Amino acid sequence: MQVKMRKNKGKTNTIEKEFMFEFKSGQHHCVLKVPLQFPLRENVNDLHGRIMLLHKIPCFVENDLKNSLVGFIERETLVDYDREAEAALQRLTNGEVDINTLTNSWAKAYSETTLEHARPEEPSWDEDFASVYHELIHSPASETLLNLEHSYFVSVSELISERDMELKKLQERQAAEMDKVMQELGKTLCDQDVNTVAAQHFDAQQVLENKWASELKQVTGIQKQEYQEWVMKLHRDLQNPNNSTINEEIKVQPGQLGEAGEAGARLFEEQRQLEESFTIHLGAQLKTMHNLRLVRSDVLDFCKHRRHSSSGVKLRRLQTALSLYSTSLCGLVLLVDNRVNSYSGIKRDFATVSRECTDFHFPRVDEQLDIIQQVVLYARAQRSSKQREQPEMPRNGGSEDKNKIMDRNSSNILPGEFYITRHSNLSEVHIVFHLCVDDNVRSGNITARDPAIMGLRNILKVCCTHDITTITIPLLLVHDMSEEMTIPWCLKRAELVFKCVKGFMMEMASWDGGISRTVQFLVPQIKNAEGTMDPLVHLSPLRVRISALPHPTRPPRPWAPDPAPFTFSWRSE
């Protein structure tokens, strides 16, 4: 065995040792010699594979070569460790190393890497505020907190109304001006003049929108700071039992919740979603009870707050606030495109709703999206580097085209992937899963292996690992209906989603040990020819006969039709 000492960029000494392996191939006696650098910094299996490929070693000695290589590396590595230890002891004996310095460095390393000696982390402001808020919202001060939050919401809503009114006036004035320009087109004005006026209109609208966006951001920032400081001050004052002023201030008056907005509350309840509830049991041996709801509603109804302060609205806000820092979170699946922003479609509508009320606990939705964009770019860069290190031959042209598209749009996500935003300012939701889907979900030929379906599975897995016990899922994987979505199309899509979610729910038992959950299947609202809502149109094609008892506190609705031909059993096999 030949040994050569080398310097590796001035950092560590490397030793070159020669590995030798002898074997017979027929009447020939073969000897393999391979120089190896120690300490070895590569995987033994990879090294073995390269030796087999480069030296064209016969396959019948593959296992013998691997055993011999592994044994050689283990022996020589131990020899290197012993040599370095002897050299360190020799330097210590000769006085080349200070014993006190060495002892201090060992003690420091041990204390920093061992948990029992680690210094406890100091709680941050966010953690302190979360703990204080959780304590206050479960105390008589909860009514005071909700009233303050509602007053902030009303002030922001009024500011948004002023913004919308000013934008509307600007658009009307610009439309009238553009009509005059178009009437003079070809007479005293040319196409260039029209383009100039359109550009001026666009710039003026952008300036006005930026002005209001800056003002809203400033107002919500001030509200958040004032609210957090007031909550901390209230908690400190409540620690003093002799402070009678605070106790009178937070006392709940019985008649305060009731009558002012009761008419509006009844109107709201009538216009709200139609739903039907079921209780089911899933599992092969150990069965778990789950609650299911079939709901007809707009997806953003779970996020919007109402201006009138009725008892129903307050109770809903209270329920959301009570479970904000708990193990019973509520989630919502929002179907979006592959761009991580809030500029168009349902993403813009959701961002508009989330900005109507200040979030006192989490960053604004725009800030969360900015962070997510950076994470997506980092993840794409890491994935690209791994693909360059380990290139694989594409199975077909589609994979190559997809890789090219991802290279061009590294900030986009793929269908089936999702990102999560956290909220404390939504009506009934704490977590929003933004699931990326493409136009394929509007066709009738998707399968259980479709990216959207697999995205639902991953979302349910996140729910199990992060204490999300209520999840709302679009039953048809769309938020609005179109002409091609006929009754057979709806029945086929509902059956697919029901069967897949049933399998995922049974799989939950292995993820979380069988915790009871509530799954809400959301059906989009549909308008008939007269433009009014018809509940039979929504639920009669999708009403399912579940083989379990209905919820005991909710008898069947009087408007419910006879069971449709489509039936689905939730009974486990």
Coordinates of C-alpha atoms in Angstrom, one line a residue:
M1 CA 0.0 0.0 0.0
Q2 CA 1.4 3.4 -1.1
V3 CA 0.9 6.4 1.2
K4 CA 1.3 10.0 0.1
M5 CA 0.7 13.1 2.3
R6 CA -0.9 16.1 0.6
K7 CA -2.1 19.6 1.6
N8 CA -5.8 20.3 0.7
K9 CA -6.0 24.1 0.1
G10 CA -4.2 24.7 3.3
K11 CA -7.0 23.4 5.5
T12 CA -6.6 19.7 6.2
N13 CA -4.0 17.1 5.3
T14 CA -5.2 14.4 2.9
I15 CA -3.5 11.0 2.5
E16 CA -3.6 9.0 -0.7
K17 CA -3.8 5.3 -0.2
E18 CA -4.0 2.6 -2.8
F19 CA -6.8 0.1 -2.7
M20 CA -6.0 -3.3 -4.2
F21 CA -8.4 -6.0 -5.1
E22 CA -7.5 -9.4 -6.7
F23 CA -9.9 -11.7 -8.5
K24 CA -9.9 -14.4 -11.2
S25 CA -11.7 -14.3 -14.5
G26 CA -11.4 -17.6 -16.2
Q27 CA -7.7 -18.4 -16.4
H28 CA -6.7 -14.8 -15.8
H29 CA -5.5 -13.4 -12.5
C30 CA -6.6 -9.8 -12.3
V31 CA -5.4 -7.1 -9.9
L32 CA -7.3 -3.8 -9.5
K33 CA -5.5 -0.8 -8.0
V34 CA -7.4 2.4 -7.2
P35 CA -5.9 5.5 -5.4
L36 CA -8.2 6.9 -2.7
Q37 CA -8.0 10.2 -0.8
F38 CA -8.5 10.0 3.0
P39 CA -10.4 11.2 4.8
L40 CA -13.0 9.9 2.3
R41 CA -15.7 12.5 1.5
E42 CA -17.9 10.6 -0.8
N43 CA -20.5 7.9 -0.6
V44 CA -19.1 4.3 -0.6
N45 CA -22.0 3.0 -2.8
D46 CA -21.3 5.8 -5.4
L47 CA -17.6 5.0 -5.3
H48 CA -18.3 1.3 -5.8
G49 CA -20.6 2.0 -8.7
R50 CA -18.0 4.2 -10.5
I51 CA -15.3 1.6 -10.0
M52 CA -17.5 -1.1 -11.5
L53 CA -18.4 1.1 -14.5
L54 CA -15.0 2.7 -15.3
H55 CA -12.9 -0.5 -14.9
K56 CA -15.5 -2.8 -16.4
I57 CA -15.4 -5.2 -13.5
P58 CA -17.4 -8.5 -14.1
C59 CA -20.7 -8.6 -12.3
F60 CA -20.0 -11.9 -10.5
V61 CA -17.4 -10.2 -8.3
E62 CA -19.5 -7.1 -7.6
N63 CA -20.4 -8.1 -4.0
D64 CA -16.8 -9.3 -3.2
L65 CA -15.5 -5.9 -4.5
K66 CA -18.0 -4.0 -2.4
N67 CA -17.2 -5.9 0.8
S68 CA -13.5 -5.6 0.3
L69 CA -13.8 -1.8 -0.5
V70 CA -16.0 -1.2 2.6
G71 CA -13.6 -3.1 4.8
F72 CA -10.6 -1.2 3.4
I73 CA -12.2 2.2 4.0
E74 CA -13.2 1.3 7.5
R75 CA -9.7 0.1 8.5
E76 CA -7.9 3.0 6.9
T77 CA -10.3 5.5 8.4
L78 CA -9.6 4.2 11.9
V79 CA -5.9 4.3 11.2
D80 CA -6.3 8.0 10.2
Y81 CA -8.2 8.8 13.4
D82 CA -5.5 7.1 15.5
R83 CA -2.8 8.9 13.7
E84 CA -4.5 12.3 14.2
A85 CA -5.1 11.5 17.9
E86 CA -1.5 10.5 18.5
A87 CA -0.3 13.7 16.8
A88 CA -2.6 15.8 19.0
L89 CA -1.4 14.1 22.1
Q90 CA 2.2 14.6 21.0
R91 CA 1.6 18.3 20.5
L92 CA 0.0 18.5 24.0
T93 CA 3.0 16.7 25.5
N94 CA 5.5 19.0 23.8
G95 CA 3.6 22.1 25.1
E96 CA 2.6 23.3 21.6
V97 CA -1.0 23.6 22.8
D98 CA -2.2 25.5 25.8
I99 CA -4.2 23.1 28.1
N100 CA -6.4 25.9 29.5
T101 CA -7.4 27.1 26.0
L102 CA -8.1 23.5 24.9
T103 CA -10.2 22.9 28.0
N104 CA -12.2 26.1 27.5
S105 CA -12.9 25.3 23.9
W106 CA -14.1 21.8 24.8
A107 CA -16.4 23.1 27.6
K108 CA -17.8 25.8 25.3
A109 CA -18.5 23.3 22.5
Y110 CA -20.2 20.9 24.9
S111 CA -22.4 23.5 26.5
E112 CA -23.5 24.9 23.2
T113 CA -24.3 21.6 21.6
T114 CA -25.9 19.9 24.6
L115 CA -29.6 20.7 25.3
E116 CA -29.4 20.5 29.1
H117 CA -26.7 23.1 29.2
A118 CA -28.2 25.4 26.5
R119 CA -29.4 28.8 27.5
P120 CA -33.2 29.1 27.3
E121 CA -34.5 31.3 24.5
E122 CA -35.9 34.6 25.5
P123 CA -39.6 35.0 24.5
S124 CA -40.1 37.4 21.7
W125 CA -42.7 40.2 21.6
D126 CA -45.0 38.1 19.3
E127 CA -44.9 35.2 21.7
D128 CA -45.6 37.5 24.7
F129 CA -48.5 39.1 22.9
A130 CA -49.9 35.8 21.8
S131 CA -49.9 34.5 25.3
V132 CA -51.5 37.6 26.7
Y133 CA -54.2 37.7 24.0
H134 CA -55.0 34.0 24.6
E135 CA -55.5 34.7 28.3
L136 CA -57.6 37.8 27.8
I137 CA -59.9 36.4 25.1
H138 CA -60.8 33.6 27.5
S139 CA -61.7 36.1 30.2
P140 CA -64.5 38.7 30.7
A141 CA -62.4 41.1 28.7
S142 CA -63.2 39.3 25.5
E143 CA -66.2 41.5 24.8
T144 CA -64.0 44.6 25.1
L145 CA -61.5 43.1 22.7
L146 CA -64.1 42.3 20.1
N147 CA -65.7 45.7 20.4
L148 CA -62.3 47.4 19.8
E149 CA -61.6 45.1 16.9
H150 CA -65.0 45.9 15.4
S151 CA -64.5 49.6 15.7
Y152 CA -61.1 49.4 13.9
F153 CA -62.8 47.3 11.2
V154 CA -65.5 49.9 10.7
S155 CA -63.0 52.7 10.4
V156 CA -60.9 50.8 7.8
S157 CA -64.1 50.0 5.9
E158 CA -65.1 53.6 5.8
L159 CA -61.7 54.5 4.5
I160 CA -62.0 51.8 1.8
S161 CA -65.4 53.2 0.8
E162 CA -63.9 56.6 0.4
R163 CA -61.2 55.1 -1.8
D164 CA -63.7 53.2 -4.0
M165 CA -65.8 56.3 -4.4
E166 CA -62.9 58.5 -5.4
L167 CA -61.7 55.8 -7.9
K168 CA -65.2 55.5 -9.3
K169 CA -65.4 59.3 -9.9
L170 CA -62.0 59.3 -11.5
Q171 CA -63.0 56.4 -13.9
E172 CA -66.2 58.2 -14.8
R173 CA -64.4 61.4 -15.5
Q174 CA -61.8 59.6 -17.6
A175 CA -64.5 57.7 -19.5
A176 CA -66.2 61.0 -20.4
E177 CA -62.9 62.5 -21.5
M178 CA -62.1 59.4 -23.6
D179 CA -65.5 59.6 -25.3
K180 CA -64.8 63.2 -26.4
V181 CA -61.4 62.2 -27.7
M182 CA -62.9 59.3 -29.7
Q183 CA -65.4 61.7 -31.2
E184 CA -62.6 63.9 -32.4
L185 CA -60.6 61.0 -33.8
G186 CA -59.9 61.5 -37.4
K187 CA -60.9 65.1 -37.3
T188 CA -58.6 67.0 -35.1
L189 CA -56.9 64.1 -33.3
C190 CA -55.0 61.1 -34.4
D191 CA -54.2 57.6 -32.9
Q192 CA -51.1 59.0 -31.2
D193 CA -53.3 61.5 -29.3
V194 CA -55.6 58.7 -28.2
N195 CA -52.7 56.7 -26.9
T196 CA -51.3 59.7 -25.0
V197 CA -54.6 60.3 -23.3
A198 CA -55.0 56.6 -22.4
A199 CA -51.5 56.6 -20.9
Q200 CA -52.3 59.8 -18.9
H201 CA -55.4 58.1 -17.6
F202 CA -53.5 55.0 -16.5
D203 CA -50.8 57.0 -14.8
A204 CA -53.4 59.1 -12.9
Q205 CA -55.2 55.9 -11.8
Q206 CA -52.0 54.3 -10.6
V207 CA -51.0 57.4 -8.6
L208 CA -54.4 57.5 -6.9
E209 CA -54.3 53.8 -6.1
N210 CA -50.8 54.0 -4.7
K211 CA -51.8 57.0 -2.6
W212 CA -54.7 55.1 -1.0
A213 CA -52.6 51.9 -0.6
S214 CA -50.0 53.9 1.3
E215 CA -52.6 55.5 3.5
L216 CA -54.3 52.2 4.2
K217 CA -51.0 50.6 5.1
Q218 CA -50.2 53.4 7.5
V219 CA -53.6 53.3 9.1
T220 CA -53.5 49.6 9.6
G221 CA -50.0 49.8 11.0
I222 CA -51.0 52.4 13.5
Q223 CA -54.1 50.3 14.5
K224 CA -52.0 47.2 15.0
Q225 CA -49.5 49.0 17.2
E226 CA -52.2 50.7 19.3
Y227 CA -54.1 47.5 19.7
Q228 CA -51.1 45.4 20.8
E229 CA -50.0 48.1 23.3
W230 CA -53.5 48.4 24.7
V231 CA -53.8 44.6 25.1
M232 CA -50.5 44.5 27.0
K233 CA -51.5 47.5 29.2
L234 CA -54.9 45.9 29.9
H235 CA -53.3 42.7 30.9
R236 CA -50.9 44.5 33.3
D237 CA -53.8 46.5 34.8
L238 CA -55.8 43.3 35.3
Q239 CA -53.0 41.9 37.4
N240 CA -53.9 44.5 40.0
P241 CA -57.0 43.3 41.8
N242 CA -57.7 46.7 43.3
N243 CA -58.2 48.4 39.9
S244 CA -62.0 48.6 40.0
T245 CA -62.1 51.0 36.9
I246 CA -60.8 48.3 34.6
N247 CA -63.1 45.7 36.0
E248 CA -66.1 47.9 35.4
E249 CA -64.9 48.7 31.9
I250 CA -64.7 45.0 30.8
K251 CA -67.9 43.9 32.4
V252 CA -70.3 42.4 29.8
Q253 CA -73.7 43.9 29.7
P254 CA -76.4 41.3 28.9
G255 CA -78.5 43.5 26.6
Q256 CA -75.5 44.7 24.7
L257 CA -75.3 41.8 22.3
G258 CA -78.9 41.7 21.2
E259 CA -81.3 43.8 19.4
A260 CA -79.6 46.6 17.5
G261 CA -78.6 44.4 14.6
E262 CA -81.0 41.5 15.0
A263 CA -83.0 42.3 11.8
G264 CA -79.8 42.5 9.9
A265 CA -78.6 39.2 11.5
R266 CA -81.8 37.4 10.4
L267 CA -81.4 38.8 6.9
F268 CA -77.8 37.6 6.9
E269 CA -78.7 34.1 8.1
E270 CA -81.4 33.8 5.4
Q271 CA -78.9 34.9 2.7
R272 CA -76.2 32.7 4.0
Q273 CA -75.3 29.3 2.8
L274 CA -77.6 26.3 2.7
E275 CA -76.1 23.3 4.3
E276 CA -76.7 19.7 5.3
S277 CA -74.7 17.9 8.1
F278 CA -73.8 14.3 8.6
T279 CA -71.9 12.3 11.2
I280 CA -69.9 9.4 9.9
H281 CA -67.5 6.7 11.3
L282 CA -64.5 5.7 9.4
G283 CA -61.8 3.1 10.1
A284 CA -61.2 -0.6 9.7
Q285 CA -60.9 -1.6 13.3
L286 CA -60.7 1.5 15.4
K287 CA -63.3 3.8 14.0
T288 CA -63.1 7.6 14.2
M289 CA -66.1 9.9 14.1
H290 CA -66.1 12.8 11.7
N291 CA -68.5 15.6 10.9
L292 CA -69.3 16.3 7.3
R293 CA -71.2 19.3 5.8
L294 CA -72.4 19.9 2.3
V295 CA -72.5 23.7 2.0
R296 CA -73.7 26.0 -0.8
S297 CA -71.9 29.3 -0.4
D298 CA -69.4 31.6 -2.0
V299 CA -65.9 30.7 -0.9
L300 CA -65.2 34.2 0.4
D301 CA -68.2 34.2 2.7
F302 CA -66.0 32.3 5.1
C303 CA -63.6 35.3 5.2
K304 CA -65.8 38.4 5.1
H305 CA -66.9 40.4 8.1
R306 CA -70.2 42.2 8.3
R307 CA -70.5 45.8 9.2
H308 CA -73.6 45.4 11.5
S309 CA -72.6 44.3 15.0
S310 CA -75.3 41.6 15.4
S311 CA -75.2 38.8 17.9
G312 CA -74.6 36.1 15.3
V313 CA -71.6 38.1 13.8
K314 CA -70.2 38.7 17.3
L315 CA -70.5 35.0 18.3
R316 CA -68.8 34.0 15.1
R317 CA -65.9 36.5 15.7
L318 CA -65.7 35.2 19.3
Q319 CA -65.4 31.6 18.2
T320 CA -62.7 32.4 15.7
A321 CA -60.8 34.5 18.3
L322 CA -61.1 31.8 21.0
S323 CA -59.5 29.1 18.8
L324 CA -56.8 31.4 17.3
Y325 CA -54.0 30.0 19.6
S326 CA -55.5 26.5 20.1
T327 CA -55.4 23.0 18.7
S328 CA -58.7 23.5 16.8
L329 CA -57.8 25.7 13.9
C330 CA -60.0 26.3 10.8
G331 CA -58.6 26.0 7.3
L332 CA -59.9 26.9 3.8
V333 CA -58.8 25.6 0.4
L334 CA -58.6 28.4 -2.2
L335 CA -58.0 27.4 -5.8
V336 CA -55.5 29.8 -7.5
D337 CA -53.2 29.9 -10.6
N338 CA -49.5 29.3 -10.6
R339 CA -48.4 32.9 -9.8
V340 CA -47.7 33.8 -6.2
N341 CA -49.4 37.3 -6.1
S342 CA -52.7 39.0 -5.5
Y343 CA -53.2 40.8 -8.8
S344 CA -56.1 39.0 -10.6
G345 CA -59.1 36.7 -10.1
I346 CA -60.0 35.1 -6.8
K347 CA -56.6 36.0 -5.4
R348 CA -57.3 39.7 -5.8
D349 CA -60.8 39.3 -4.3
F350 CA -59.3 37.4 -1.3
A351 CA -56.6 40.0 -0.8
T352 CA -59.3 42.8 -0.9
V353 CA -61.3 41.0 1.8
S354 CA -58.3 40.4 4.0
R355 CA -57.3 44.1 3.8
E356 CA -60.7 45.3 5.0
C357 CA -59.8 44.4 8.6
T358 CA -56.5 44.9 10.3
D359 CA -54.6 41.7 11.2
F360 CA -53.3 42.3 14.8
H361 CA -51.3 39.0 15.0
F362 CA -49.8 38.1 11.7
P363 CA -48.1 40.1 8.8
R364 CA -50.3 41.6 6.1
V365 CA -51.2 39.3 3.2
D366 CA -48.9 41.2 0.9
E367 CA -45.9 40.7 3.2
Q368 CA -46.7 37.0 3.5
L369 CA -46.8 36.6 -0.3
D370 CA -43.5 38.4 -0.6
I371 CA -41.9 35.9 1.8
I372 CA -43.5 33.0 0.0
Q373 CA -42.1 34.3 -3.3
Q374 CA -38.6 34.3 -1.9
V375 CA -39.1 30.8 -0.5
V376 CA -40.3 29.6 -3.9
L377 CA -37.3 31.1 -5.7
Y378 CA -34.9 29.5 -3.2
A379 CA -36.6 26.1 -3.5
R380 CA -36.5 26.3 -7.3
A381 CA -32.8 27.1 -7.2
Q382 CA -32.1 24.2 -4.9
R383 CA -34.1 21.9 -7.1
S384 CA -32.3 23.1 -10.2
S385 CA -28.9 22.6 -8.6
K386 CA -29.7 19.0 -7.6
Q387 CA -31.0 18.3 -11.2
R388 CA -27.7 19.6 -12.6
E389 CA -25.7 17.5 -10.2
Q390 CA -27.7 14.3 -11.0
P391 CA -29.1 14.7 -14.6
E392 CA -31.8 12.3 -15.6
M393 CA -32.9 11.4 -19.1
P394 CA -36.5 12.6 -19.7
R395 CA -39.0 9.9 -20.4
N396 CA -40.8 12.0 -22.9
G397 CA -40.9 15.4 -24.4
G398 CA -43.4 16.7 -21.9
S399 CA -41.0 16.5 -19.0
E400 CA -38.4 18.4 -20.9
D401 CA -40.9 21.1 -21.8
K402 CA -42.0 21.4 -18.2
N403 CA -38.4 21.8 -17.1
K404 CA -37.9 24.6 -19.7
I405 CA -41.1 26.4 -18.5
M406 CA -39.9 26.2 -14.9
D407 CA -36.5 27.6 -15.9
R408 CA -38.2 30.6 -17.5
N409 CA -40.7 31.1 -14.7
S410 CA -38.8 30.2 -11.6
S411 CA -41.2 32.1 -9.3
N412 CA -44.2 30.1 -10.4
I413 CA -45.5 26.9 -8.7
L414 CA -46.7 23.7 -10.3
P415 CA -50.3 22.4 -10.3
G416 CA -50.9 20.4 -7.0
E417 CA -48.5 22.6 -5.0
F418 CA -49.8 25.0 -2.5
Y419 CA -48.7 27.8 -0.2
I420 CA -50.2 28.8 3.2
T421 CA -51.1 32.2 4.6
R422 CA -52.1 32.8 8.3
H423 CA -54.8 35.2 9.3
S424 CA -56.6 36.4 12.4
N425 CA -58.8 39.0 10.7
L426 CA -61.0 36.6 8.7
S427 CA -64.5 35.7 9.8
E428 CA -64.3 31.9 10.1
V429 CA -60.8 30.9 8.9
H430 CA -57.3 30.9 10.4
I431 CA -55.4 29.2 7.7
V432 CA -55.8 29.5 3.9
F433 CA -54.3 26.9 1.6
H434 CA -53.7 28.4 -1.8
L435 CA -53.8 25.3 -4.0
C436 CA -52.5 25.7 -7.6
V437 CA -54.7 24.2 -10.3
D438 CA -54.8 24.6 -14.0
D439 CA -57.5 24.5 -16.6
N440 CA -57.6 20.7 -16.5
V441 CA -59.9 20.8 -13.5
R442 CA -62.6 22.2 -15.7
S443 CA -62.5 19.1 -17.9
G444 CA -64.3 15.9 -17.1
N445 CA -61.4 13.5 -17.4
I446 CA -59.3 14.0 -14.3
T447 CA -58.4 11.0 -12.2
A448 CA -57.4 10.3 -8.6
R449 CA -53.8 10.9 -9.6
D450 CA -54.5 14.4 -10.8
P451 CA -52.2 17.0 -9.2
A452 CA -55.2 18.8 -7.7
I453 CA -56.4 15.6 -6.0
M454 CA -52.9 14.9 -4.7
G455 CA -52.7 18.5 -3.5
L456 CA -55.8 17.8 -1.4
R457 CA -54.1 14.8 0.1
N458 CA -51.0 16.9 1.1
I459 CA -53.3 19.6 2.5
L460 CA -55.1 17.1 4.7
K461 CA -51.7 15.8 5.9
V462 CA -50.7 19.3 6.9
C463 CA -54.1 19.6 8.8
C464 CA -53.2 16.5 10.7
T465 CA -49.8 17.6 11.7
H466 CA -50.7 21.2 12.6
D467 CA -53.9 20.9 14.6
I468 CA -56.3 22.1 11.9
T469 CA -59.6 20.3 12.8
T470 CA -61.9 22.0 10.4
I471 CA -61.2 22.2 6.6
T472 CA -63.4 23.6 3.8
I473 CA -62.8 21.9 0.4
P474 CA -64.4 23.0 -2.9
L475 CA -66.4 19.8 -3.8
L476 CA -66.2 20.4 -7.6
L477 CA -62.6 21.8 -7.6
V478 CA -63.9 25.0 -9.0
H479 CA -65.2 28.3 -7.4
D480 CA -67.7 29.2 -10.2
M481 CA -69.9 27.2 -12.5
S482 CA -69.9 27.4 -16.3
E483 CA -72.0 26.0 -19.1
E484 CA -70.0 22.8 -19.7
M485 CA -70.5 21.8 -16.1
T486 CA -73.7 19.8 -16.6
I487 CA -75.4 17.6 -14.0
P488 CA -73.5 14.4 -15.2
W489 CA -70.3 16.4 -15.0
C490 CA -71.1 17.5 -11.4
L491 CA -72.0 14.0 -10.3
K492 CA -68.8 12.5 -11.7
R493 CA -66.6 15.1 -10.2
A494 CA -68.4 14.9 -6.8
E495 CA -68.0 11.1 -6.7
L496 CA -64.3 11.4 -7.5
V497 CA -63.7 14.0 -4.8
F498 CA -65.8 12.1 -2.2
K499 CA -64.0 8.8 -2.8
C500 CA -60.6 10.3 -2.7
V501 CA -61.2 12.4 0.4
K502 CA -62.7 9.3 2.1
G503 CA -59.5 7.4 1.4
F504 CA -57.4 10.4 2.7
M505 CA -59.5 10.6 5.8
M506 CA -59.0 6.9 6.5
E507 CA -55.3 7.5 6.0
M508 CA -55.5 10.2 8.6
A509 CA -55.7 7.6 11.4
S510 CA -52.1 6.7 10.7
W511 CA -51.1 10.4 10.7
D512 CA -52.7 11.7 13.8
G513 CA -54.0 8.7 15.7
G514 CA -57.6 9.2 14.8
I515 CA -58.8 12.7 15.8
S516 CA -62.3 13.7 15.0
R517 CA -62.5 16.4 12.3
T518 CA -65.0 18.5 10.4
V519 CA -64.8 18.5 6.6
Q520 CA -67.0 21.0 4.7
F521 CA -67.6 20.3 1.0
L522 CA -68.3 23.7 -0.7
V523 CA -70.6 23.9 -3.7
P524 CA -70.5 27.1 -5.8
Q525 CA -73.5 29.4 -6.0
I526 CA -75.4 29.2 -9.2
K527 CA -77.8 31.8 -10.7
N528 CA -80.8 30.7 -12.8
A529 CA -82.2 32.6 -15.8
E530 CA -84.0 35.1 -13.6
G531 CA -80.8 35.9 -11.7
T532 CA -82.1 34.6 -8.3
M533 CA -80.7 31.8 -6.2
D534 CA -82.4 28.5 -6.4
P535 CA -81.4 26.0 -3.7
L536 CA -82.7 23.0 -5.6
V537 CA -80.4 23.8 -8.5
H538 CA -77.4 23.7 -6.2
L539 CA -77.9 20.6 -4.1
S540 CA -80.3 18.3 -5.9
P541 CA -77.7 17.0 -8.4
L542 CA -75.1 16.7 -5.6
R543 CA -77.2 15.6 -2.6
V544 CA -75.7 12.3 -1.4
R545 CA -77.2 9.5 0.7
I546 CA -74.5 8.8 3.2
S547 CA -74.8 5.5 5.1
A548 CA -74.6 7.1 8.5
L549 CA -77.0 8.8 10.9
P550 CA -77.8 12.5 10.2
H551 CA -76.6 15.0 12.8
P552 CA -79.0 14.6 15.7
T553 CA -79.4 18.4 16.2
R554 CA -80.0 19.1 12.6
P555 CA -83.1 17.4 11.0
P556 CA -83.3 17.2 7.2
R557 CA -84.2 20.5 5.6
P558 CA -87.8 20.8 4.4
W559 CA -86.6 21.9 1.0
A560 CA -84.4 18.8 0.5
P561 CA -85.5 16.8 -2.5
D562 CA -85.7 13.0 -2.8
P563 CA -82.3 11.2 -3.0
A564 CA -80.7 11.5 -6.4
P565 CA -79.7 8.4 -8.4
F566 CA -76.1 9.1 -7.4
T567 CA -75.4 7.4 -4.0
F568 CA -72.1 7.1 -2.2
S569 CA -71.4 5.0 0.9
W570 CA -68.9 6.2 3.5
R571 CA -68.9 2.8 5.2
S572 CA -65.4 1.5 5.3
E573 CA -64.5 -1.7 3.6

